[in-house]
Amino acid sequence: MFIKNYMTDKSELTVVRPTDSVQSVLQRMEGHLSVPCADDDNKFVGIVSKRTIFEAFEESFDSGITYESFLTQAIKPAVDTTIPALSVSNYFEHTIDVIIRYPFVPVVDGNQFLGIVKRGDINRALEIAFATNVESQRLLLGMAEIEGALHQLFRVTHRLGINVITAIPFDAGPNMLNRRLILRIEPTQNLHTLIADLEKAGFYVVDSGN
């Protein structure tokens, strides 16, 4: 899936400009901890947060600038320009590295700011990917990292007429030889048969809870 499928369009956001005054930005930020910043040409500049504003004020105060004077200055010094922007054509999983360090993921097309992906959007996408929002039965499998392992898995489920909702492989850890796979299936009366057939096919059933 692509970022654009989970993006909140800029028209629905509070977007500030680097030339806006600190006071006007603070007023527009009411109810928000952070907002995106784009210039007059709609080029993404960075992120403004209450933390970056406070840090900018500290620097200004050390230079002898009063709080009242600081409020009239442009917000530009309080813009964090280190946040990376992703392309609208990037895959959704590229958002993970950004969202663990920043409150949202800015999305651009070329140099044009399009919108953001919020943490809530990412949570919803992960719920879909892991099928936690649908009724299902869950198996955690151990599997050898060999060619055809997934094909063998789906042969077993197909033979039993079991509908696979999602199958997500991941590393078991640096000291483990096997891979792990979260398998979610539609509720079935053939669960015990599925487990037995998977074990016969070389899979290790680590957990069969829901």
Short mmCIF file of C-alpha atoms in Angstrom, two decimals:
data_model
loop_
_atom_site.label_atom_id
_atom_site.label_comp_id
_atom_site.label_asym_id
_atom_site.label_seq_id
_atom_site.Cartn_x
_atom_site.Cartn_y
_atom_site.Cartn_z
CA MET A 1 0.00 0.00 0.00
CA PHE A 2 1.07 3.56 -0.67
CA ILE A 3 1.36 6.58 1.61
CA LYS A 4 -1.34 8.40 -0.36
CA ASN A 5 -3.92 5.88 0.85
CA TYR A 6 -3.48 7.09 4.45
CA MET A 7 -2.58 10.74 3.94
CA THR A 8 -4.53 13.63 5.47
CA ASP A 9 -4.73 16.35 2.82
CA LYS A 10 -3.25 19.77 3.62
CA SER A 11 -6.69 21.34 3.16
CA GLU A 12 -7.73 19.62 6.40
CA LEU A 13 -4.64 20.79 8.32
CA THR A 14 -3.41 23.87 10.11
CA VAL A 15 -0.40 24.89 8.01
CA VAL A 16 1.78 27.85 8.98
CA ARG A 17 4.29 29.88 6.99
CA PRO A 18 7.85 30.70 8.12
CA THR A 19 6.99 34.41 7.88
CA ASP A 20 4.02 34.15 10.26
CA SER A 21 4.51 35.75 13.66
CA VAL A 22 5.08 33.59 16.70
CA GLN A 23 1.91 34.96 18.27
CA SER A 24 -0.28 34.11 15.26
CA VAL A 25 1.20 30.61 15.09
CA LEU A 26 0.53 30.01 18.78
CA GLN A 27 -3.07 31.10 18.27
CA ARG A 28 -3.51 28.77 15.31
CA MET A 29 -1.84 25.91 17.20
CA GLU A 30 -4.54 25.89 19.86
CA GLY A 31 -5.45 22.25 20.32
CA HIS A 32 -2.32 21.06 18.48
CA LEU A 33 1.13 20.12 19.76
CA SER A 34 2.74 20.55 16.34
CA VAL A 35 1.89 21.78 12.84
CA PRO A 36 3.53 21.60 9.40
CA CYS A 37 5.19 24.66 7.89
CA ALA A 38 5.20 25.48 4.17
CA ASP A 39 6.28 28.65 2.37
CA ASP A 40 4.27 30.89 0.05
CA ASP A 41 5.07 28.58 -2.88
CA ASN A 42 3.72 25.58 -0.94
CA LYS A 43 7.20 24.11 -0.51
CA PHE A 44 7.47 22.08 2.69
CA VAL A 45 9.81 23.77 5.18
CA GLY A 46 9.53 21.77 8.39
CA ILE A 47 7.60 21.32 11.60
CA VAL A 48 6.68 23.79 14.33
CA SER A 49 5.92 22.46 17.78
CA LYS A 50 5.48 23.99 21.20
CA ARG A 51 8.84 22.50 22.06
CA THR A 52 10.63 24.19 19.14
CA ILE A 53 8.93 27.50 19.97
CA PHE A 54 10.08 27.25 23.58
CA GLU A 55 13.63 26.44 22.47
CA ALA A 56 13.61 29.42 20.09
CA PHE A 57 12.36 31.67 22.90
CA GLU A 58 15.15 30.47 25.20
CA GLU A 59 17.73 31.47 22.60
CA SER A 60 16.05 34.84 22.07
CA PHE A 61 15.81 35.46 25.81
CA ASP A 62 19.52 34.75 26.20
CA SER A 63 20.10 37.43 23.56
CA GLY A 64 18.12 39.97 25.59
CA ILE A 65 14.85 39.79 23.64
CA THR A 66 11.70 40.10 25.74
CA TYR A 67 8.78 37.70 25.48
CA GLU A 68 6.55 40.44 24.06
CA SER A 69 9.10 41.18 21.33
CA PHE A 70 9.58 37.48 20.64
CA LEU A 71 5.86 37.09 19.94
CA THR A 72 6.07 39.63 17.12
CA GLN A 73 9.00 37.91 15.39
CA ALA A 74 8.66 35.48 12.49
CA ILE A 75 8.28 31.82 13.45
CA LYS A 76 11.11 30.76 11.10
CA PRO A 77 13.75 30.23 13.86
CA ALA A 78 11.34 27.81 15.56
CA VAL A 79 10.88 25.63 12.47
CA ASP A 80 12.53 22.22 12.74
CA THR A 81 13.81 21.57 9.23
CA THR A 82 15.38 18.19 10.02
CA ILE A 83 12.15 16.21 9.54
CA PRO A 84 12.35 14.21 6.30
CA ALA A 85 9.49 14.44 3.82
CA LEU A 86 8.35 11.38 1.90
CA SER A 87 7.03 11.20 -1.63
CA VAL A 88 3.39 10.46 -2.28
CA SER A 89 4.56 7.40 -4.23
CA ASN A 90 6.58 5.97 -1.33
CA TYR A 91 5.39 2.73 0.23
CA PHE A 92 3.53 2.98 3.51
CA GLU A 93 6.20 1.11 5.46
CA HIS A 94 8.62 3.99 4.83
CA THR A 95 6.61 6.05 7.31
CA ILE A 96 7.69 3.91 10.27
CA ASP A 97 11.24 5.27 10.48
CA VAL A 98 9.94 8.85 10.47
CA ILE A 99 7.01 8.47 12.87
CA ILE A 100 9.16 7.00 15.65
CA ARG A 101 11.11 10.29 15.70
CA TYR A 102 8.52 12.90 14.73
CA PRO A 103 4.80 13.49 15.47
CA PHE A 104 3.75 13.11 11.83
CA VAL A 105 5.10 12.26 8.38
CA PRO A 106 5.06 15.07 5.78
CA VAL A 107 4.15 14.03 2.24
CA VAL A 108 5.28 15.89 -0.88
CA ASP A 109 5.04 15.60 -4.65
CA GLY A 110 8.31 16.99 -5.97
CA ASN A 111 8.70 20.05 -3.76
CA GLN A 112 4.97 20.61 -3.27
CA PHE A 113 3.50 19.91 0.16
CA LEU A 114 0.48 17.61 -0.09
CA GLY A 115 -0.35 16.62 3.49
CA ILE A 116 0.74 14.40 6.36
CA VAL A 117 0.39 10.88 7.66
CA LYS A 118 -0.59 10.92 11.34
CA ARG A 119 0.24 8.37 14.00
CA GLY A 120 -3.42 7.44 14.15
CA ASP A 121 -3.36 6.75 10.40
CA ILE A 122 -0.38 4.45 10.87
CA ASN A 123 -2.06 2.67 13.77
CA ARG A 124 -5.14 2.02 11.63
CA ALA A 125 -3.01 0.71 8.76
CA LEU A 126 -1.19 -1.65 11.12
CA GLU A 127 -4.52 -2.86 12.50
CA ILE A 128 -5.51 -3.77 8.95
CA ALA A 129 -2.16 -5.38 8.16
CA PHE A 130 -2.22 -7.48 11.34
CA ALA A 131 -5.99 -8.08 11.05
CA THR A 132 -6.57 -7.09 14.67
CA ASN A 133 -9.81 -5.36 13.69
CA VAL A 134 -11.55 -8.47 12.33
CA GLU A 135 -12.67 -11.73 13.91
CA SER A 136 -9.96 -14.28 13.28
CA GLN A 137 -7.86 -17.09 14.68
CA ARG A 138 -4.15 -16.46 15.14
CA LEU A 139 -1.18 -18.76 14.79
CA LEU A 140 2.43 -17.85 15.43
CA LEU A 141 4.62 -20.12 13.33
CA GLY A 142 8.29 -20.89 13.17
CA MET A 143 9.51 -21.52 9.64
CA ALA A 144 12.78 -22.26 7.94
CA GLU A 145 14.06 -19.50 5.69
CA ILE A 146 14.01 -21.65 2.59
CA GLU A 147 12.58 -21.19 -0.88
CA GLY A 148 8.97 -22.28 -1.19
CA ALA A 149 8.09 -22.14 2.52
CA LEU A 150 5.17 -19.76 2.02
CA HIS A 151 3.98 -21.75 -0.98
CA GLN A 152 3.90 -24.86 1.19
CA LEU A 153 1.96 -22.98 3.87
CA PHE A 154 -0.72 -21.83 1.44
CA ARG A 155 -0.98 -25.32 -0.06
CA VAL A 156 -1.95 -26.59 3.39
CA THR A 157 -4.54 -23.86 4.03
CA HIS A 158 -5.98 -24.23 0.52
CA ARG A 159 -6.33 -27.99 0.88
CA LEU A 160 -8.32 -27.51 4.08
CA GLY A 161 -10.46 -24.74 2.59
CA ILE A 162 -9.20 -22.20 5.12
CA ASN A 163 -9.28 -18.52 4.20
CA VAL A 164 -6.06 -16.68 5.10
CA ILE A 165 -6.68 -13.08 6.20
CA THR A 166 -3.05 -12.08 6.61
CA ALA A 167 0.38 -13.69 6.82
CA ILE A 168 3.23 -11.55 8.13
CA PRO A 169 6.78 -12.97 8.35
CA PHE A 170 9.46 -11.36 10.53
CA ASP A 171 12.88 -12.12 11.98
CA ALA A 172 12.84 -14.25 15.11
CA GLY A 173 15.98 -12.60 16.48
CA PRO A 174 19.75 -12.57 15.93
CA ASN A 175 20.28 -15.90 17.67
CA MET A 176 17.42 -17.76 15.99
CA LEU A 177 17.80 -19.82 12.84
CA ASN A 178 14.12 -19.73 11.98
CA ARG A 179 11.82 -16.99 10.81
CA ARG A 180 8.51 -16.28 12.51
CA LEU A 181 5.18 -15.76 10.80
CA ILE A 182 1.91 -14.40 12.17
CA LEU A 183 -0.92 -16.20 10.40
CA ARG A 184 -4.48 -14.97 10.84
CA ILE A 185 -7.30 -17.02 9.36
CA GLU A 186 -11.07 -16.86 9.33
CA PRO A 187 -12.52 -18.84 12.26
CA THR A 188 -12.58 -22.52 11.38
CA GLN A 189 -13.51 -25.85 12.94
CA ASN A 190 -10.41 -27.32 11.29
CA LEU A 191 -7.90 -25.47 13.46
CA HIS A 192 -6.48 -28.60 15.08
CA THR A 193 -6.22 -30.30 11.69
CA LEU A 194 -4.47 -27.20 10.31
CA ILE A 195 -1.95 -27.24 13.15
CA ALA A 196 -1.24 -30.94 12.65
CA ASP A 197 -0.82 -30.54 8.88
CA LEU A 198 1.44 -27.50 9.29
CA GLU A 199 3.67 -29.43 11.68
CA LYS A 200 3.82 -32.32 9.20
CA ALA A 201 4.85 -29.80 6.54
CA GLY A 202 7.79 -28.65 8.66
CA PHE A 203 6.33 -25.64 10.45
CA TYR A 204 6.67 -25.15 14.18
CA VAL A 205 3.53 -23.84 15.89
CA VAL A 206 4.85 -21.47 18.55
CA ASP A 207 1.43 -20.24 19.68
CA SER A 208 -2.15 -20.93 18.64
CA GLY A 209 -4.00 -18.41 20.79
CA ASN A 210 -6.27 -15.68 19.44
#
